[in-house]
PDB file of C-alpha atoms in Angstrom:
ATOM      1  CA  MET Q1223      -9.949   7.865  16.699  1.00 93.00           C
ATOM      2  CA  ILE Q1224      -8.220   6.918  12.651  1.00 96.00           C
ATOM      3  CA  ARG Q1225     -10.035   9.836  10.613  1.00 97.00           C
ATOM      4  CA  VAL Q1226     -10.519   8.740   6.289  1.00 97.00           C
ATOM      5  CA  VAL Q1227     -10.388  10.818   4.299  1.00 97.00           C
ATOM      6  CA  VAL Q1228     -12.561   8.744   1.089  1.00 97.00           C
ATOM      7  CA  VAL Q1229     -11.924  10.647  -2.536  1.00 97.00           C
ATOM      8  CA  ASP Q1230     -13.705   8.706  -5.443  1.00 95.00           C
ATOM      9  CA  ASP Q1231     -15.494  10.325  -8.134  1.00 92.00           C
ATOM     10  CA  GLU Q1232     -18.434   7.704  -7.870  1.00 93.00           C
ATOM     11  CA  ALA Q1233     -20.961   9.567  -4.704  1.00 94.00           C
ATOM     12  CA  LEU Q1234     -21.991   5.402  -4.837  1.00 93.00           C
ATOM     13  CA  VAL Q1235     -18.264   4.186  -4.327  1.00 93.00           C
ATOM     14  CA  ARG Q1236     -17.956   7.666  -1.876  1.00 95.00           C
ATOM     15  CA  SER Q1237     -20.850   6.750  -0.176  1.00 95.00           C
ATOM     16  CA  GLY Q1238     -20.428   2.911   0.130  1.00 95.00           C
ATOM     17  CA  PHE Q1239     -16.393   3.354   1.869  1.00 95.00           C
ATOM     18  CA  GLU Q1240     -18.201   6.155   4.819  1.00 96.00           C
ATOM     19  CA  LEU Q1241     -21.231   3.662   5.775  1.00 95.00           C
ATOM     20  CA  ILE Q1242     -18.642   0.301   5.867  1.00 95.00           C
ATOM     21  CA  LEU Q1243     -15.617   2.014   7.475  1.00 95.00           C
ATOM     22  CA  GLY Q1244     -18.428   4.292  10.398  1.00 93.00           C
ATOM     23  CA  ALA Q1245     -18.926   1.185  11.282  1.00 94.00           C
ATOM     24  CA  ALA Q1246     -15.856   0.671  13.410  1.00 94.00           C
ATOM     25  CA  ASP Q1247     -15.912   2.423  16.875  1.00 94.00           C
ATOM     26  CA  ASP Q1248     -11.808   3.311  15.303  1.00 95.00           C
ATOM     27  CA  ILE Q1249     -12.097   5.046  12.919  1.00 96.00           C
ATOM     28  CA  GLU Q1250     -14.154   8.135  11.575  1.00 96.00           C
ATOM     29  CA  VAL Q1251     -14.726   9.411   7.597  1.00 97.00           C
ATOM     30  CA  VAL Q1252     -14.921  12.843   8.249  1.00 97.00           C
ATOM     31  CA  ALA Q1253     -15.052  13.904   4.242  1.00 97.00           C
ATOM     32  CA  THR Q1254     -15.186  12.174   0.792  1.00 97.00           C
ATOM     33  CA  THR Q1255     -14.791  14.002  -2.110  1.00 96.00           C
ATOM     34  CA  THR Q1256     -14.017  14.392  -5.810  1.00 94.00           C
ATOM     35  CA  GLY Q1257     -10.227  14.695  -7.336  1.00 93.00           C
ATOM     36  CA  ALA Q1258     -10.582  18.424  -7.664  1.00 93.00           C
ATOM     37  CA  GLU Q1259     -11.567  18.996  -4.207  1.00 94.00           C
ATOM     38  CA  ALA Q1260      -9.322  16.369  -2.525  1.00 95.00           C
ATOM     39  CA  VAL Q1261      -6.084  18.996  -1.767  1.00 96.00           C
ATOM     40  CA  ASP Q1262      -8.226  21.154  -0.465  1.00 96.00           C
ATOM     41  CA  ALA Q1263     -10.156  18.168   1.824  1.00 96.00           C
ATOM     42  CA  VAL Q1264      -6.867  16.537   3.325  1.00 97.00           C
ATOM     43  CA  ARG Q1265      -6.332  20.372   3.883  1.00 96.00           C
ATOM     44  CA  ARG Q1266      -8.720  21.289   6.048  1.00 96.00           C
ATOM     45  CA  GLU Q1267      -9.566  17.894   7.860  1.00 96.00           C
ATOM     46  CA  GLY Q1268      -6.063  16.556   8.356  1.00 96.00           C
ATOM     47  CA  PRO Q1269      -7.188  13.097   8.104  1.00 97.00           C
ATOM     48  CA  ASP Q1270      -4.347  10.124   9.482  1.00 96.00           C
ATOM     49  CA  VAL Q1271      -5.387   8.060   5.731  1.00 96.00           C
ATOM     50  CA  VAL Q1272      -6.498   8.298   2.136  1.00 97.00           C
ATOM     51  CA  LEU Q1273      -8.431   6.520  -0.098  1.00 97.00           C
ATOM     52  CA  LEU Q1274      -7.456   7.835  -3.314  1.00 96.00           C
ATOM     53  CA  ASP Q1275      -8.764   6.996  -6.071  1.00 94.00           C
ATOM     54  CA  ILE Q1276      -5.921   6.471  -9.549  1.00 91.00           C
ATOM     55  CA  ARG Q1277      -8.335   6.935 -12.148  1.00 88.00           C
ATOM     56  CA  MET Q1278     -11.401   9.645 -12.009  1.00 90.00           C
ATOM     57  CA  PRO Q1279     -12.472  11.725 -15.092  1.00 86.00           C
ATOM     58  CA  ASP Q1280     -11.857  15.491 -13.674  1.00 83.00           C
ATOM     59  CA  VAL Q1281      -8.281  15.245 -11.685  1.00 88.00           C
ATOM     60  CA  ASP Q1282      -5.967  11.929 -12.353  1.00 89.00           C
ATOM     61  CA  GLY Q1283      -5.287   9.982  -9.029  1.00 92.00           C
ATOM     62  CA  LEU Q1284      -1.957  10.151  -9.699  1.00 93.00           C
ATOM     63  CA  THR Q1285      -1.404  14.271  -9.466  1.00 94.00           C
ATOM     64  CA  VAL Q1286      -3.738  13.945  -6.495  1.00 95.00           C
ATOM     65  CA  LEU Q1287      -0.912  11.614  -4.961  1.00 95.00           C
ATOM     66  CA  ARG Q1288       2.216  14.415  -5.834  1.00 94.00           C
ATOM     67  CA  HIS Q1289       0.037  16.920  -4.291  1.00 95.00           C
ATOM     68  CA  LEU Q1290      -1.502  15.066  -0.743  1.00 95.00           C
ATOM     69  CA  ARG Q1291       2.197  13.889  -0.817  1.00 92.00           C
ATOM     70  CA  ALA Q1292       4.811  17.600  -0.403  1.00 93.00           C
ATOM     71  CA  LEU Q1293       1.237  18.412   2.525  1.00 94.00           C
ATOM     72  CA  PRO Q1294       4.050  19.042   5.693  1.00 91.00           C
ATOM     73  CA  ASP Q1295       2.060  16.836   6.992  1.00 90.00           C
ATOM     74  CA  ALA Q1296       1.388  14.457   4.505  1.00 93.00           C
ATOM     75  CA  PRO Q1297      -1.209  11.953   5.529  1.00 95.00           C
ATOM     76  CA  VAL Q1298      -0.912   7.921   4.469  1.00 94.00           C
ATOM     77  CA  VAL Q1299      -2.257   7.259   0.834  1.00 95.00           C
ATOM     78  CA  ALA Q1300      -3.381   4.127  -0.763  1.00 93.00           C
ATOM     79  CA  MET Q1301      -4.637   3.719  -3.945  1.00 92.00           C
ATOM     80  CA  LEU Q1302      -8.279   2.602  -4.732  1.00 91.00           C
ATOM     81  CA  THR Q1303      -8.310   0.611  -7.880  1.00 86.00           C
ATOM     82  CA  THR Q1304     -10.635  -1.375 -10.401  1.00 83.00           C
ATOM     83  CA  PHE Q1305      -8.205  -3.855 -11.734  1.00 74.00           C
ATOM     84  CA  ASP Q1306      -6.028  -5.966 -10.554  1.00 63.00           C
ATOM     85  CA  ALA Q1307      -3.291  -5.233 -13.513  1.00 58.00           C
ATOM     86  CA  ASP Q1308      -3.969  -1.324 -12.940  1.00 61.00           C
ATOM     87  CA  GLU Q1309      -0.778   0.046 -14.999  1.00 70.00           C
ATOM     88  CA  TYR Q1310      -0.378   3.298 -12.712  1.00 80.00           C
ATOM     89  CA  ILE Q1311      -0.092   1.226  -9.169  1.00 80.00           C
ATOM     90  CA  LEU Q1312       3.044   0.911 -10.027  1.00 78.00           C
ATOM     91  CA  THR Q1313       3.539   4.317 -10.310  1.00 82.00           C
ATOM     92  CA  ALA Q1314       1.548   5.525  -7.737  1.00 85.00           C
ATOM     93  CA  LEU Q1315       3.674   2.983  -5.483  1.00 82.00           C
ATOM     94  CA  ARG Q1316       6.480   4.626  -6.892  1.00 81.00           C
ATOM     95  CA  SER Q1317       5.094   8.007  -6.305  1.00 85.00           C
ATOM     96  CA  GLY Q1318       5.088   7.618  -2.727  1.00 87.00           C
ATOM     97  CA  ALA Q1319       1.539   5.464  -2.126  1.00 89.00           C
ATOM     98  CA  ALA Q1320       1.348   3.301   0.690  1.00 87.00           C
ATOM     99  CA  GLY Q1321      -0.571   0.714  -0.776  1.00 85.00           C
ATOM    100  CA  PHE Q1322      -3.300  -0.417  -3.241  1.00 86.00           C
ATOM    101  CA  LEU Q1323      -7.423  -1.977  -2.085  1.00 86.00           C
ATOM    102  CA  LEU Q1324      -9.307  -3.107  -4.814  1.00 85.00           C
ATOM    103  CA  LYS Q1325     -12.939  -1.337  -4.596  1.00 87.00           C
ATOM    104  CA  ASP Q1326     -14.458  -5.140  -4.093  1.00 84.00           C
ATOM    105  CA  THR Q1327     -12.332  -5.957  -0.789  1.00 84.00           C
ATOM    106  CA  GLU Q1328     -14.662  -7.281   1.162  1.00 86.00           C
ATOM    107  CA  PRO Q1329     -16.324  -4.868   3.490  1.00 87.00           C
ATOM    108  CA  ASP Q1330     -15.318  -6.848   7.332  1.00 85.00           C
ATOM    109  CA  GLN Q1331     -11.675  -6.271   6.068  1.00 87.00           C
ATOM    110  CA  LEU Q1332     -11.655  -2.673   4.700  1.00 91.00           C
ATOM    111  CA  ALA Q1333     -11.506  -1.343   8.585  1.00 92.00           C
ATOM    112  CA  GLN Q1334      -8.843  -3.426   9.721  1.00 89.00           C
ATOM    113  CA  LEU Q1335      -6.401  -2.687   6.178  1.00 89.00           C
ATOM    114  CA  VAL Q1336      -7.720   0.956   6.907  1.00 93.00           C
ATOM    115  CA  ARG Q1337      -5.470   0.516  10.888  1.00 92.00           C
ATOM    116  CA  THR Q1338      -2.949  -0.748   8.506  1.00 87.00           C
ATOM    117  CA  LEU Q1339      -1.762   1.902   6.487  1.00 89.00           C
ATOM    118  CA  CYS Q1340      -2.703   3.610   9.863  1.00 90.00           C
ATOM    119  CA  ALA Q1341       0.472   1.827  11.573  1.00 84.00           C
ATOM    120  CA  GLY Q1342       2.605   2.457   9.363  1.00 82.00           C
ATOM    121  CA  GLY Q1343       1.652  -1.266   7.203  1.00 80.00           C
ATOM    122  CA  VAL Q1344       1.772  -1.797   3.526  1.00 78.00           C
ATOM    123  CA  VAL Q1345      -2.005  -2.805   2.000  1.00 83.00           C
ATOM    124  CA  MET Q1346      -1.443  -4.739  -1.240  1.00 73.00           C
ATOM    125  CA  SER Q1347      -2.633  -8.102  -2.164  1.00 59.00           C
ATOM    126  CA  PRO Q1348       0.643 -10.304  -3.516  1.00 52.00           C
ATOM    127  CA  LYS Q1349      -1.801 -11.684  -6.396  1.00 53.00           C
ATOM    128  CA  ALA Q1350      -2.688  -8.469  -7.555  1.00 56.00           C
ATOM    129  CA  SER Q1351       0.746  -6.479  -6.984  1.00 56.00           C
ATOM    130  CA  ARG Q1352       2.602  -9.940  -8.671  1.00 57.00           C
ATOM    131  CA  ALA Q1353      -0.330  -8.933 -11.602  1.00 57.00           C
ATOM    132  CA  VAL Q1354       0.810  -5.173 -11.608  1.00 59.00           C
ATOM    133  CA  TRP Q1355       4.892  -6.248 -12.662  1.00 54.00           C
ATOM    134  CA  GLN Q1356       3.661  -8.542 -14.854  1.00 57.00           C
ATOM    135  CA  SER Q1357       1.193  -5.776 -17.033  1.00 54.00           C
ATOM    136  CA  HIS Q1358       3.765  -2.352 -16.241  1.00 51.00           C
ATOM    137  CA  PRO Q1359       6.016  -2.000 -19.314  1.00 47.00           C
ATOM    138  CA  GLY Q1360       8.960  -0.571 -16.811  1.00 50.00           C
ATOM    139  CA  ALA Q1361       9.385  -3.525 -14.769  1.00 49.00           C
ATOM    140  CA  THR Q1362      12.244  -5.368 -16.960  1.00 47.00           C
ATOM    141  CA  ALA Q1363      15.648  -5.256 -16.341  1.00 49.00           C
ATOM    142  CA  ALA Q1364      16.513  -2.504 -13.949  1.00 51.00           C
ATOM    143  CA  ASP Q1365      13.623  -4.224 -11.426  1.00 56.00           C
ATOM    144  CA  ASP Q1366      15.693  -7.424 -12.067  1.00 63.00           C
ATOM    145  CA  GLN Q1367      18.663  -6.057 -11.081  1.00 73.00           C
ATOM    146  CA  GLU Q1368      16.760  -4.021  -8.234  1.00 71.00           C
ATOM    147  CA  ALA Q1369      15.096  -7.279  -6.710  1.00 72.00           C
ATOM    148  CA  ALA Q1370      19.135  -9.547  -6.953  1.00 80.00           C
ATOM    149  CA  ARG Q1371      19.567  -7.190  -4.072  1.00 86.00           C
ATOM    150  CA  VAL Q1372      17.113  -8.967  -1.694  1.00 88.00           C
ATOM    151  CA  GLY Q1373      20.420 -11.828  -1.732  1.00 87.00           C
ATOM    152  CA  ARG Q1374      22.384  -9.730   0.176  1.00 89.00           C
ATOM    153  CA  LEU Q1375      19.831 -10.014   2.499  1.00 92.00           C
ATOM    154  CA  THR Q1376      20.434 -12.196   5.907  1.00 94.00           C
ATOM    155  CA  GLU Q1377      17.727 -14.661   6.385  1.00 93.00           C
ATOM    156  CA  ARG Q1378      16.473 -12.816   8.958  1.00 94.00           C
ATOM    157  CA  GLU Q1379      16.156 -10.056   7.458  1.00 94.00           C
ATOM    158  CA  ARG Q1380      14.065 -12.098   4.396  1.00 92.00           C
ATOM    159  CA  GLU Q1381      12.360 -12.924   6.735  1.00 93.00           C
ATOM    160  CA  VAL Q1382      10.964  -9.556   8.700  1.00 94.00           C
ATOM    161  CA  LEU Q1383      10.817  -8.337   4.397  1.00 92.00           C
ATOM    162  CA  VAL Q1384       8.094 -11.233   3.654  1.00 90.00           C
ATOM    163  CA  LEU Q1385       6.428  -9.841   6.799  1.00 90.00           C
ATOM    164  CA  ILE Q1386       6.719  -6.135   6.003  1.00 87.00           C
ATOM    165  CA  ALA Q1387       5.159  -7.661   2.549  1.00 82.00           C
ATOM    166  CA  GLU Q1388       1.980  -9.017   4.270  1.00 79.00           C
ATOM    167  CA  GLY Q1389       1.813  -6.200   5.336  1.00 77.00           C
ATOM    168  CA  LEU Q1390       3.235  -5.482   9.500  1.00 83.00           C
ATOM    169  CA  SER Q1391       3.778  -3.169  11.743  1.00 83.00           C
ATOM    170  CA  ASN Q1392       6.704  -3.412  13.519  1.00 88.00           C
ATOM    171  CA  ALA Q1393       4.779  -4.246  16.594  1.00 87.00           C
ATOM    172  CA  ASP Q1394       2.812  -7.191  14.571  1.00 87.00           C
ATOM    173  CA  ILE Q1395       6.826  -8.227  13.176  1.00 92.00           C
ATOM    174  CA  GLY Q1396       8.046  -8.395  16.704  1.00 92.00           C
ATOM    175  CA  SER Q1397       5.079 -10.465  17.898  1.00 92.00           C
ATOM    176  CA  ARG Q1398       5.200 -12.832  14.999  1.00 93.00           C
ATOM    177  CA  VAL Q1399       9.540 -13.686  15.176  1.00 92.00           C
ATOM    178  CA  HIS Q1400       9.875 -13.372  19.400  1.00 94.00           C
ATOM    179  CA  LEU Q1401      11.858  -9.954  18.326  1.00 93.00           C
ATOM    180  CA  SER Q1402      11.307  -6.744  20.270  1.00 92.00           C
ATOM    181  CA  ALA Q1403       9.593  -3.616  18.143  1.00 87.00           C
ATOM    182  CA  GLY Q1404      12.850  -1.895  18.464  1.00 91.00           C
ATOM    183  CA  THR Q1405      14.924  -5.016  17.189  1.00 94.00           C
ATOM    184  CA  VAL Q1406      12.448  -4.703  14.312  1.00 93.00           C
ATOM    185  CA  LYS Q1407      12.987  -1.419  13.357  1.00 92.00           C
ATOM    186  CA  ASP Q1408      16.616  -2.253  13.094  1.00 94.00           C
ATOM    187  CA  HIS Q1409      15.831  -4.632  10.825  1.00 95.00           C
ATOM    188  CA  VAL Q1410      14.081  -2.739   9.272  1.00 93.00           C
ATOM    189  CA  SER Q1411      16.089   0.624   8.679  1.00 93.00           C
ATOM    190  CA  ALA Q1412      18.722  -2.558   7.374  1.00 94.00           C
ATOM    191  CA  ILE Q1413      16.602  -4.077   4.692  1.00 93.00           C
ATOM    192  CA  LEU Q1414      15.583  -0.225   3.874  1.00 92.00           C
ATOM    193  CA  THR Q1415      19.444   0.746   3.118  1.00 92.00           C
ATOM    194  CA  LYS Q1416      20.559  -2.832   1.920  1.00 92.00           C
ATOM    195  CA  LEU Q1417      17.890  -2.723  -0.969  1.00 90.00           C
ATOM    196  CA  ARG Q1418      18.233   1.613  -1.458  1.00 87.00           C
ATOM    197  CA  VAL Q1419      14.832   1.891  -1.039  1.00 83.00           C
ATOM    198  CA  ASN Q1420      13.107   4.448   1.130  1.00 79.00           C
ATOM    199  CA  SER Q1421       9.872   2.858   1.758  1.00 81.00           C
ATOM    200  CA  ARG Q1422       8.549  -0.991   3.125  1.00 85.00           C
ATOM    201  CA  VAL Q1423       6.516  -0.226   0.085  1.00 81.00           C
ATOM    202  CA  ARG Q1424       9.029  -0.150  -2.435  1.00 82.00           C
ATOM    203  CA  ALA Q1425      11.305  -3.003  -0.357  1.00 85.00           C
ATOM    204  CA  ALA Q1426       7.515  -5.049   0.052  1.00 82.00           C
ATOM    205  CA  LEU Q1427       6.679  -4.786  -4.565  1.00 79.00           C
ATOM    206  CA  LEU Q1428      11.341  -6.570  -4.821  1.00 83.00           C
ATOM    207  CA  ALA Q1429      10.408  -8.964  -2.075  1.00 83.00           C
ATOM    208  CA  GLN Q1430       7.339  -9.925  -5.139  1.00 76.00           C
ATOM    209  CA  ARG Q1431       9.962  -9.595  -8.093  1.00 77.00           C
ATOM    210  CA  ALA Q1432      12.005 -11.567  -6.315  1.00 81.00           C
ATOM    211  CA  GLY Q1433       9.933 -13.920  -5.780  1.00 79.00           C
ATOM    212  CA  LEU Q1434       9.931 -14.455  -1.657  1.00 82.00           C
ATOM    213  CA  LEU Q1435       6.709 -14.484  -1.637  1.00 71.00           C
ATOM    214  CA  ASP Q1436       5.887 -17.080  -4.167  1.00 64.00           C
ATOM    215  CA  GLY Q1437       4.224 -19.373  -2.531  1.00 55.00           C
ATOM    216  CA  ARG Q1438       2.227 -17.245  -0.642  1.00 52.00           C
ATOM    217  CA  ASN Q1439       0.635 -17.045  -3.831  1.00 45.00           C
ATOM    218  CA  ARG Q1440       0.051 -20.291  -4.654  1.00 41.00           C
ATOM    219  CA  SER Q1441      -1.115 -20.692  -1.768  1.00 42.00           C
ATOM    220  CA  GLU Q1442      -3.601 -17.231  -2.037  1.00 44.00           C
ATOM    221  CA  ASP Q1443      -4.663 -18.556  -5.835  1.00 43.00           C
ATOM    222  CA  ARG Q1444      -5.698 -22.137  -4.545  1.00 40.00           C
ATOM    223  CA  ARG Q1445      -7.353 -20.381  -1.720  1.00 42.00           C
TER     224      ARG Q1445
END
């Protein structure tokens, strides 16, 4: 079972996520809580995944994220937001969040996104991440220099990077490009080293910034 804690200041959002995820056979929502009680709940329940509201009146979501990331057995944390271009999203991703979900995510997609998070994948809408980059005041020259490192990757590494940005796990990437999970792991390690980043999320952001996902974004926009 994938153990999940939902952190949001709105009781309706918490109960909605609990109801939707609880319908999945392999997911158990072990706690729902406000931001003020989030860290204690995570320490007590030891979840695999935390869905954390980024904007809460009692405790800022970024503050909760920092506390959760500092725990000895830190869970995977994805941020919840209402806005595609939330100005805090990029800061959260740089602080160790494994992705972000819009609160109006389709119910039939929510359980699969939680499974992706638990498997080590990235959950980040290309369309929304593009809006984040464009709206965030820090996404300027320094970020463009980081994105330029994508040019150092081999063709195969760029292919794997795009699949990382799509949220695929190593096993899923291997199935897509007909490589063993071990070989994919080696490619991922090389990608992170060449891009000088320490997480798949940061690598996915650079892929977006470098334009590797533009074709997919246009297809998504048409849908």
